[in-house]
Tab-separated table of C-alpha atoms and ligand atoms in Angstrom:
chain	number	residue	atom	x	y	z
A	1061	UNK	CA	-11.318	-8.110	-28.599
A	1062	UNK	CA	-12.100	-7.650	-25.115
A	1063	UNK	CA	-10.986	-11.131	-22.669
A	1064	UNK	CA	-14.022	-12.335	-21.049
A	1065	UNK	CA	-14.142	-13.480	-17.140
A	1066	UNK	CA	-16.257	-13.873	-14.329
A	1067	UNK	CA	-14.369	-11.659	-12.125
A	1068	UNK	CA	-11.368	-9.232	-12.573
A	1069	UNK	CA	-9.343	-8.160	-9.951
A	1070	UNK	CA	-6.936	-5.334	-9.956
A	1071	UNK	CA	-4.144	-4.968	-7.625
A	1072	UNK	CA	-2.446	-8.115	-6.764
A	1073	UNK	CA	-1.419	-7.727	-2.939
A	1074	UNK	CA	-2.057	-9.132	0.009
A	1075	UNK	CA	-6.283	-8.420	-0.143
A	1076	UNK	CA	-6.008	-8.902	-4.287
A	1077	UNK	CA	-4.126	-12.409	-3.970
A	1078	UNK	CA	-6.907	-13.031	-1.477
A	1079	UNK	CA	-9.955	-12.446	-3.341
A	1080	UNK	CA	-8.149	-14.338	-6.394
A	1081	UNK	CA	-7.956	-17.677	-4.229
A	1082	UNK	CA	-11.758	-17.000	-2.835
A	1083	UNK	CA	-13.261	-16.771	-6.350
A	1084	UNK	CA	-11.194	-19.372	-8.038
A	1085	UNK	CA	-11.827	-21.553	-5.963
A	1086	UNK	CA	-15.774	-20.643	-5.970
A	1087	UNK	CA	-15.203	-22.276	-9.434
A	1088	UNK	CA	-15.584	-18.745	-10.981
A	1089	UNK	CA	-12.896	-17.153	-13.657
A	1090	UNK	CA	-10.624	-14.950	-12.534
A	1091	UNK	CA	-8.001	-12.464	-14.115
A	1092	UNK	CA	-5.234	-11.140	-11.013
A	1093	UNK	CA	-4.302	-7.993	-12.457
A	1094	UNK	CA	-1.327	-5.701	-11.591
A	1095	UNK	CA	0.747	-3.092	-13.395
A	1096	UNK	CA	3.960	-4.980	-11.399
A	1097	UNK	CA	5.162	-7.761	-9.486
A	1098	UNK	CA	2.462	-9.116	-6.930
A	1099	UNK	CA	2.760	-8.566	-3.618
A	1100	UNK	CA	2.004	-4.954	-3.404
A	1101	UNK	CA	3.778	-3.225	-0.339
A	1102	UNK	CA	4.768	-6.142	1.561
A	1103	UNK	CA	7.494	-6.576	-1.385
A	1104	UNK	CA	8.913	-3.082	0.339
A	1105	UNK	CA	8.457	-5.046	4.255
A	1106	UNK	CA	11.573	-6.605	5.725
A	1107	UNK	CA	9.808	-8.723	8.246
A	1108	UNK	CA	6.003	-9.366	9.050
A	1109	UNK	CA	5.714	-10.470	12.288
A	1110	UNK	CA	2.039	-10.457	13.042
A	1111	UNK	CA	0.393	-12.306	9.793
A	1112	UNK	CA	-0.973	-14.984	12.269
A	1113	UNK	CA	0.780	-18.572	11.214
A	1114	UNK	CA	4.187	-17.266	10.766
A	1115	UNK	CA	6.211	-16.310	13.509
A	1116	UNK	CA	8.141	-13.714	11.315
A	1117	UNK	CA	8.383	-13.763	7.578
A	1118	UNK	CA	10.179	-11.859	5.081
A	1119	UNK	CA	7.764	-9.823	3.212
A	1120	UNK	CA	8.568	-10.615	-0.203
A	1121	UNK	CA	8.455	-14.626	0.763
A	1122	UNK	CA	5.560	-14.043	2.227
A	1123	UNK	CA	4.188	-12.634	-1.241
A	1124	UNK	CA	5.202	-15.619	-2.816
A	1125	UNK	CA	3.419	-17.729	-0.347
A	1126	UNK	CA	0.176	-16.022	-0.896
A	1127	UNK	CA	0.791	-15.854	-4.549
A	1128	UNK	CA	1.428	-19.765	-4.705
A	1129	UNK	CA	-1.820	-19.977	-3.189
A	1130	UNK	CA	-4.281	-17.596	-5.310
A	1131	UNK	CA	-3.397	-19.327	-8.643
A	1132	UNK	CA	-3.534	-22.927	-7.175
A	1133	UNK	CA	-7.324	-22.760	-8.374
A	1134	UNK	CA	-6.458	-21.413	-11.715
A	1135	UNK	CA	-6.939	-17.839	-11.727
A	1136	UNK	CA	-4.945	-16.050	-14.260
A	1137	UNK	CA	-2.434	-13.489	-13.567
A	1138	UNK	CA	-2.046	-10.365	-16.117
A	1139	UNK	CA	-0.264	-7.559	-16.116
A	1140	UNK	CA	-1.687	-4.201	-17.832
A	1141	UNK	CA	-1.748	-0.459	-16.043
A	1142	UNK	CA	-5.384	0.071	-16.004
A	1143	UNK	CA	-6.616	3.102	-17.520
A	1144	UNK	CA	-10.480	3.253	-17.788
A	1145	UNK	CA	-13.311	1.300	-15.854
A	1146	UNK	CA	-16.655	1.598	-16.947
A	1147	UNK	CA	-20.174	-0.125	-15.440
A	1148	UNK	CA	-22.445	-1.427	-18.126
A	1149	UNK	CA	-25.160	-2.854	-15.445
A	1150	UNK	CA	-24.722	-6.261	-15.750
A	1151	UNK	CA	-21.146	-6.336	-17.392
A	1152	UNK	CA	-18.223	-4.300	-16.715
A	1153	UNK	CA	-15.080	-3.231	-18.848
A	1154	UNK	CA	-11.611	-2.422	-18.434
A	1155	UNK	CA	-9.253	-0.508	-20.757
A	1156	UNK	CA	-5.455	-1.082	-20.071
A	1157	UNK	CA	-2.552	-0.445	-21.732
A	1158	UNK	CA	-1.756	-4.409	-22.608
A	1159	UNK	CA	-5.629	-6.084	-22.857
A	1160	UNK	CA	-9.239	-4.725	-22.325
A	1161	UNK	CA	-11.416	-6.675	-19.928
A	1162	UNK	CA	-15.050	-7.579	-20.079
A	1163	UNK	CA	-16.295	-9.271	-16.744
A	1164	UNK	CA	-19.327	-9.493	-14.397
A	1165	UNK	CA	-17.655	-8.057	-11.615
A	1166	UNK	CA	-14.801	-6.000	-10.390
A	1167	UNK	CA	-12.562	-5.993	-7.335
A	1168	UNK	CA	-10.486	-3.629	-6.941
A	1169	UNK	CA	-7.507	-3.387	-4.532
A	1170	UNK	CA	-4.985	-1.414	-6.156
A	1171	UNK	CA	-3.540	-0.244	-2.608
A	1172	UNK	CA	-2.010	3.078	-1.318
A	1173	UNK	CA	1.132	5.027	-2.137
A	1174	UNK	CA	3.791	7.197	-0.207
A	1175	UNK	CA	2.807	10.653	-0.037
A	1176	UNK	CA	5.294	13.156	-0.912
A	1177	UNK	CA	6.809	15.320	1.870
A	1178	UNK	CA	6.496	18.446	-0.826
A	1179	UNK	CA	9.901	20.400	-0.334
A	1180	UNK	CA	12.654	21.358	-2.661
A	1181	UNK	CA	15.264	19.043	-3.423
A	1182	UNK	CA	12.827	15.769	-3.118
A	1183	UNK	CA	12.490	15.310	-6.380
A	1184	UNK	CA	15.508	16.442	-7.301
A	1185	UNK	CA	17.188	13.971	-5.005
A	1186	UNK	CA	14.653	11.193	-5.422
A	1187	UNK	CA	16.776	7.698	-6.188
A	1188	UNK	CA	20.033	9.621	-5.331
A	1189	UNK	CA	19.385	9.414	-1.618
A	1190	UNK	CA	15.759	10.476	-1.294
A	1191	UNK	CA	13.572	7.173	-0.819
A	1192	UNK	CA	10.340	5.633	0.435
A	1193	UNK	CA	12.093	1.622	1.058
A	1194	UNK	CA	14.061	1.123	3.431
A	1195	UNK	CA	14.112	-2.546	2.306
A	1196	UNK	CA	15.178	-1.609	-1.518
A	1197	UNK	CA	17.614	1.230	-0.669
A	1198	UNK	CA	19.349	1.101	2.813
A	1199	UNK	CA	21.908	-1.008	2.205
A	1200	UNK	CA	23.108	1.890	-0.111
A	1201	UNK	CA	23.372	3.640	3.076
A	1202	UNK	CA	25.810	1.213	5.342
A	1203	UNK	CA	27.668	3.107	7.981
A	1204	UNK	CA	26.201	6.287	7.172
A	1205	UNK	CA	23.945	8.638	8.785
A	1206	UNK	CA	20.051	8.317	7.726
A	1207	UNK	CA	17.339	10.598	8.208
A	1208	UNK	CA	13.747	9.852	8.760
A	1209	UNK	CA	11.079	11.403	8.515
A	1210	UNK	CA	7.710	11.253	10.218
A	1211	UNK	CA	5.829	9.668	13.245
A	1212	UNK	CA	3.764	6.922	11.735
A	1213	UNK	CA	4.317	2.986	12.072
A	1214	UNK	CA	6.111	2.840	8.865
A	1215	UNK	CA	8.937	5.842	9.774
A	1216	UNK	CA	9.189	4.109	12.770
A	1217	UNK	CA	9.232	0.536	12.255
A	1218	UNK	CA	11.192	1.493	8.896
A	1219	UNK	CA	13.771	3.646	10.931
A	1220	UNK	CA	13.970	0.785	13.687
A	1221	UNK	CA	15.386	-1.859	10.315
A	1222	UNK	CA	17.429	1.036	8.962
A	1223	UNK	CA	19.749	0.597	12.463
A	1224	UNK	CA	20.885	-2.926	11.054
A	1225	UNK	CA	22.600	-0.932	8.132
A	1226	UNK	CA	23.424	1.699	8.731
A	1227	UNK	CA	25.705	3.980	11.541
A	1228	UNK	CA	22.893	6.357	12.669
A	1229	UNK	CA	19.050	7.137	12.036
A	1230	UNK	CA	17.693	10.377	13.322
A	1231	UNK	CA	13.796	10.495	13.216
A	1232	UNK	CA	12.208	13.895	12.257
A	1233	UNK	CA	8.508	14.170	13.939
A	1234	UNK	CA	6.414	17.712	13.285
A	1235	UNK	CA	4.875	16.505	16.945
A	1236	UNK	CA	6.602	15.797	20.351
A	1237	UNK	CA	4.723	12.153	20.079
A	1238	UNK	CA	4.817	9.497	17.397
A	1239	UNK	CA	1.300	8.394	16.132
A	1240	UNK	CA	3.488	4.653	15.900
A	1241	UNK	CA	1.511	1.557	17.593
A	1242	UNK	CA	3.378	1.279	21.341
A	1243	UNK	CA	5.197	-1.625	21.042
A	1244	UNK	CA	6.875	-0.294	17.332
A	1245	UNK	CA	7.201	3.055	19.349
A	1246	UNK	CA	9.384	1.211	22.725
A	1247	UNK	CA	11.238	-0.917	20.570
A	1248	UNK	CA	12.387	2.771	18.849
A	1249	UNK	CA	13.142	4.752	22.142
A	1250	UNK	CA	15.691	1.287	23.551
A	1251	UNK	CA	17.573	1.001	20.246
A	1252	UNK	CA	20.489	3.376	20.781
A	1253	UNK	CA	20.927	3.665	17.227
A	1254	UNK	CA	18.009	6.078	16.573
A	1255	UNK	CA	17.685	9.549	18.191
A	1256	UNK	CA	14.623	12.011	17.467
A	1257	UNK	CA	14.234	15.802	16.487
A	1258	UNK	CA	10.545	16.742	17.705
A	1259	UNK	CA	8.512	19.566	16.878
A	1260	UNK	CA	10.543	20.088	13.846
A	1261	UNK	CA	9.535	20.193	10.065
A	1262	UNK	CA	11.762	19.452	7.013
A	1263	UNK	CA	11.808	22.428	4.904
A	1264	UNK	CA	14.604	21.723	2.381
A	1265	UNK	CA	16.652	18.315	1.080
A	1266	UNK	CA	19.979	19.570	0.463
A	1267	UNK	CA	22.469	17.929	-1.809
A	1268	UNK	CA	25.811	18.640	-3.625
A	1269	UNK	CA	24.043	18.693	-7.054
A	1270	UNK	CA	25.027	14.665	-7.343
A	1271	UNK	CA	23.241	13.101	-3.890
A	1272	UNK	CA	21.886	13.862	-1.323
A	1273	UNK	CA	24.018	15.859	1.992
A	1274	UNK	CA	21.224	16.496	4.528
A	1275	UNK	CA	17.763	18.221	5.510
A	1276	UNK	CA	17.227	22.143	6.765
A	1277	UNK	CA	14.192	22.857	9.076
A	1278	UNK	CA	12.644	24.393	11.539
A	1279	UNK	CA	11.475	23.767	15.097
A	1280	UNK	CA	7.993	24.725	14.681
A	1281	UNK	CA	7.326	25.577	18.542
A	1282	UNK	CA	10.344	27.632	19.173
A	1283	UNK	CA	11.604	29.134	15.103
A	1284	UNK	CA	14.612	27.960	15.773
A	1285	UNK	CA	16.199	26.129	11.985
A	1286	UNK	CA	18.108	23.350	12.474
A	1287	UNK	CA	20.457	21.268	9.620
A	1288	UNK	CA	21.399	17.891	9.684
A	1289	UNK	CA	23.680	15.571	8.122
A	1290	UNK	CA	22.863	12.742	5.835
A	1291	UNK	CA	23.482	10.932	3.103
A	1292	UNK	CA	20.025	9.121	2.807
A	1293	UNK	CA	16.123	10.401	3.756
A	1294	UNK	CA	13.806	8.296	4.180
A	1295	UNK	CA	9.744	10.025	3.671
A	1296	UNK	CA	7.047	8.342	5.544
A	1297	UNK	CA	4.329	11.251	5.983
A	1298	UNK	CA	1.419	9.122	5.388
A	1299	UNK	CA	-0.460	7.523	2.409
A	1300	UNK	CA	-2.937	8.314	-0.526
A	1301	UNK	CA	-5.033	5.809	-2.090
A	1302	UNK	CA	-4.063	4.734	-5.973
A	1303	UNK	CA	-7.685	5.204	-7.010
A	1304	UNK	CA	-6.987	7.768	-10.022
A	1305	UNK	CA	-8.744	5.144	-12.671
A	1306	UNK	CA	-11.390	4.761	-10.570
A	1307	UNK	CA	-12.359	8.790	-10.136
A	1308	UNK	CA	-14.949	8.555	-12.990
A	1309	UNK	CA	-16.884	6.087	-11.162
A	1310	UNK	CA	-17.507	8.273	-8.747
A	1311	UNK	CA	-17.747	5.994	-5.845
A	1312	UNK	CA	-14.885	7.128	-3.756
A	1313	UNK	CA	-14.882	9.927	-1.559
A	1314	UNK	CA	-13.145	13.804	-1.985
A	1315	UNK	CA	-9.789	11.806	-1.315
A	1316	UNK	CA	-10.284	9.013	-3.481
A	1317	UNK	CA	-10.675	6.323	-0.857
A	1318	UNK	CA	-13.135	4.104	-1.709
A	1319	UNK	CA	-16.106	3.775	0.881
A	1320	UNK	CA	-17.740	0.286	1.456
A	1321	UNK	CA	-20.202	-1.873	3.437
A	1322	UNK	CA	-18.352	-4.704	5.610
A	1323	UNK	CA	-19.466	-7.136	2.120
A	1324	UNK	CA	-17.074	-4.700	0.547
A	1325	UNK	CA	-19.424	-3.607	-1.496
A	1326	UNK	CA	-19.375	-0.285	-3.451
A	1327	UNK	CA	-22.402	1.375	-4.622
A	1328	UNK	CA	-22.439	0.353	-7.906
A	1329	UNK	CA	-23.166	-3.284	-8.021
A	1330	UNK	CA	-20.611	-5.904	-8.790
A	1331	UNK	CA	-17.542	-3.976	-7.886
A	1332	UNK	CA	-15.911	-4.127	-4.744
A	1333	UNK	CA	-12.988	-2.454	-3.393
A	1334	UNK	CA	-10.834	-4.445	-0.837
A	1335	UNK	CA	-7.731	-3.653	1.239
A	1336	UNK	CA	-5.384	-0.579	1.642
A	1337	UNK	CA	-7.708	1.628	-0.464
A	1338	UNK	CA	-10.795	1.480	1.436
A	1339	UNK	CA	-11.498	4.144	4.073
A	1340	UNK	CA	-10.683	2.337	7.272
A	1341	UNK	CA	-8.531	2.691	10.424
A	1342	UNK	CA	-6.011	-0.578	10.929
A	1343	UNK	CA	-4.410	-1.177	7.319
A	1344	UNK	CA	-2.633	-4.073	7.601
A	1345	UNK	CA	-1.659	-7.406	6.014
A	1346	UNK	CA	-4.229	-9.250	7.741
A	1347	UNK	CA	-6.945	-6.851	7.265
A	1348	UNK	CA	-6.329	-7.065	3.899
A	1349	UNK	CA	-6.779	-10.759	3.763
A	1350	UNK	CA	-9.633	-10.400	5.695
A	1351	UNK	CA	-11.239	-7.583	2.789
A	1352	UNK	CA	-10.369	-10.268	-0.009
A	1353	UNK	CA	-11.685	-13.394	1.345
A	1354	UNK	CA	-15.048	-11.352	1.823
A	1355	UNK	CA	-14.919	-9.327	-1.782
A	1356	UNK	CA	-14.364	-13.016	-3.407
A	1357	UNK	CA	-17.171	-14.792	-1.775
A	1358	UNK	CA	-19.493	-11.884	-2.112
A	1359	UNK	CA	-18.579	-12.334	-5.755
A	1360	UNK	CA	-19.238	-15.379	-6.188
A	1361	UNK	CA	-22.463	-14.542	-4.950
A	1362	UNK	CA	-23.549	-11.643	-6.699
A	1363	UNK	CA	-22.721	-13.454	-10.223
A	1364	UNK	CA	-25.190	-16.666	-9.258
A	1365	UNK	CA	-27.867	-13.940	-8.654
A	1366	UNK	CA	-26.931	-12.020	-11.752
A	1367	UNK	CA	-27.026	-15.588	-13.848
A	1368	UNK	CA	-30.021	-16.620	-12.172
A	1369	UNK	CA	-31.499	-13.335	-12.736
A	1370	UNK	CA	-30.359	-13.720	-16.681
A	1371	UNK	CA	-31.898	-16.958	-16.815
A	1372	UNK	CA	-35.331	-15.517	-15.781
A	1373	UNK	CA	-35.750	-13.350	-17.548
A	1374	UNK	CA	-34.715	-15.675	-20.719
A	1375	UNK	CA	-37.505	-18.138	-20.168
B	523	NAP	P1	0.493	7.482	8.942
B	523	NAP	O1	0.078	6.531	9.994
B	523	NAP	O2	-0.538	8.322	8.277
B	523	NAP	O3	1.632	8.429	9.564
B	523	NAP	C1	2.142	9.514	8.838
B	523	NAP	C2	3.105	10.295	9.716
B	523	NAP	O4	3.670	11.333	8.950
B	523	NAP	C3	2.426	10.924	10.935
B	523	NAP	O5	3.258	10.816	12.043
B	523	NAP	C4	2.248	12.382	10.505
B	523	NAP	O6	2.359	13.298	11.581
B	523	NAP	C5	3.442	12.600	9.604
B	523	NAP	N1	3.181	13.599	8.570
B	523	NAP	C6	2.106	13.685	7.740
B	523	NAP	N2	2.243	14.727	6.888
B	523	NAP	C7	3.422	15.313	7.193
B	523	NAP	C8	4.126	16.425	6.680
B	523	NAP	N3	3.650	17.137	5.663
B	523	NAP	N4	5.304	16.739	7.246
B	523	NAP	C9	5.808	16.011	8.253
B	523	NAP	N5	5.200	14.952	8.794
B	523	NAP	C10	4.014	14.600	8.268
B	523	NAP	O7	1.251	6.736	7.726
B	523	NAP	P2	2.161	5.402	7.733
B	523	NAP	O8	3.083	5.380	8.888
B	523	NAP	O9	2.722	5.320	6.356
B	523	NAP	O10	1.108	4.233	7.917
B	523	NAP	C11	0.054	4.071	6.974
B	523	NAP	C12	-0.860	2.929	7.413
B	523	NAP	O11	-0.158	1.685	7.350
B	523	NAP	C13	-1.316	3.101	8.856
B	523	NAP	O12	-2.635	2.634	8.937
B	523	NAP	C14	-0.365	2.193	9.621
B	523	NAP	O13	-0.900	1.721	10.838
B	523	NAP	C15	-0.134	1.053	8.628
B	523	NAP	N6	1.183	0.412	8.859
B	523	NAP	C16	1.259	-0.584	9.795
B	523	NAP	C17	2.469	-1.195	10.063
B	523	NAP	C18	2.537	-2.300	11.101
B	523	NAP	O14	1.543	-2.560	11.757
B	523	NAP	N7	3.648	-2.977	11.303
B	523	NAP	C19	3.631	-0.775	9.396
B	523	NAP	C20	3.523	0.261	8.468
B	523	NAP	C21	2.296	0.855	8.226
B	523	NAP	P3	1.216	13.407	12.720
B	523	NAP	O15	1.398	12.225	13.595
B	523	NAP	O16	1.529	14.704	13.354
B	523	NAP	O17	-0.084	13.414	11.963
């Protein structure tokens, strides 16, 4: 039998947690549903140092924080990997591998994932010296050489807390300029720690058939391969949304991000997508917030039209 609530919502990060304390405390009933541990990505942030109201925070405290505060209303939290969503007008359902779902609305904000880099050995290699957290895996790296690789914030910023463990980090860009926000960007170029290789793209993760021993490349401007030595790489070439479940809706675009109004509103009505897996420019912690708050209230509002729509059409 399918568990009946007002509103579910799936992904339980920053914009999830968010929407869960809007709606709950709207007085509706809410199910916070993740496949994990809440707290999404910024369980994988050392420090946050611009979620307004905390000078700098841990990022797994401050998933606690903002956890403490989306059940304090009495939402529910679940976990279940969801597998199938489907819009019956007024009601929605949910198929997951624990419990199915039937609710008025849906928020979604099941986030974004590490994109691979796509070259022999990553897989191979991938938990024996290939990562994507610096947080979970670089102290297995202390005094040793570290390779990074791409020109975002998060190689950056990543790279930049990598230099507290370990000897040496060498950032790998395919440009001769990071894409980084400035001031990640200057803190990078003053820490003596960190040197670049520009123009240059990974080709191969080498290994001794145990862990990893290095990268081989290319400098794509002049041909000319380079190696280098390492016994961790670090892959931060960009992000891809986690909307697979969602594909059948047909409500995101070709790349699966999902497109909304600033209400957060998707085209079908009563489901929202909040967060890292909308189609916008500044993904942040704070943006996030920002998505949930909205989604929740706009939930809240849809379901008093829906019930007073219901009533109606009762009398
Ligand atoms: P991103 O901004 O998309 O950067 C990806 C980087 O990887 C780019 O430099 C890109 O090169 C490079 N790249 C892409 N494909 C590649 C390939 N096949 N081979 C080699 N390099 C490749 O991704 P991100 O850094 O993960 O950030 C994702 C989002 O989170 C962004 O919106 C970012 O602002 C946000 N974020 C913010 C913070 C913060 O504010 N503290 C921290 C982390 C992330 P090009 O530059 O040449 O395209």
């Amino acid at each position: 039998m399918a568990k009946k609530y007002d509103v579910v919502i799936i992904g339980a990060g920053p914009a999830g947690m968010t929407a869960a304390l809007y709606a709950s405390r709207a007085n509706l009933s809410v199910m916070l549903l993740d496949r994990g541990i809440y707290g999404g990505q910024m369980n994988n942030t050392a420090e946050i140092e611009n979620y307004p109201g905390f000078k700098s925070i841990l990022g797994p405290d401050l998933s606690q924080e903002m956890y403490d505060s989306a059940i304090q209303f009495g939402a529910d939290f679940g976990y279940g990997t969801v597998k199938s969503v489907t819009d019956h007008g007024d009601y929605k359902t949910i198929e997951t591998d624990a419990d199915n779902y039937e609710t008025k609305a849906i928020i979604i904000g099941t986030g974004s994932n590490y994109r691979d880099l796509g070259v022999p050995g990553e897989e191979e290699y991938r938990g024996r010296g290939v990562s994507n957290c610096a947080v979970c895996d670089g102290a297995f790296f202390r005094n040793q050489h570290v390779v990074v690789i791409g020109g975002g914030d998060s190689a950056v910023e990543e790279g930049e807390y990598l230099t507290r463990l370990v000897d040496k980090v060498t950032i790998i860009h395919r440009r001769d300029e990071l894409r980084a926000q400035q001031i990640i960007q200057d803190r990078a170029f003053k820490n003596d720690k960190i040197d670049f290789i520009w123009d240059s793209n990974v080709q191969e993760i080498t290994g001794d058939g145990n862990k990893v021993t290095g990268v081989k490349g290319v400098n794509n401007k002049t041909g000319e391969p380079f190696t280098a030595d390492a016994g961790g790489i670090f892959i931060y070439v960009g992000i891809e949304p986690m909307s697979e479940p969602f594909r059948s809706l047909n409500i995101t675009d070709e790349n699966g991000w999902f497109v909304t109004n600033e209400n957060m509103e998707t085209t079908i009505p009563g489901i929202f997508a909040i967060g890292d897996i909308r189609k916008k420019e500044l993904r942040q912690v704070v943006t996030a917030t920002n998505d949930g708050g909205i989604a929740g209230q706009k939930a809240y509002q849809y379901i008093t039209e829906l019930e007073a729509k219901t009533e109606a059409a009762n009398v």
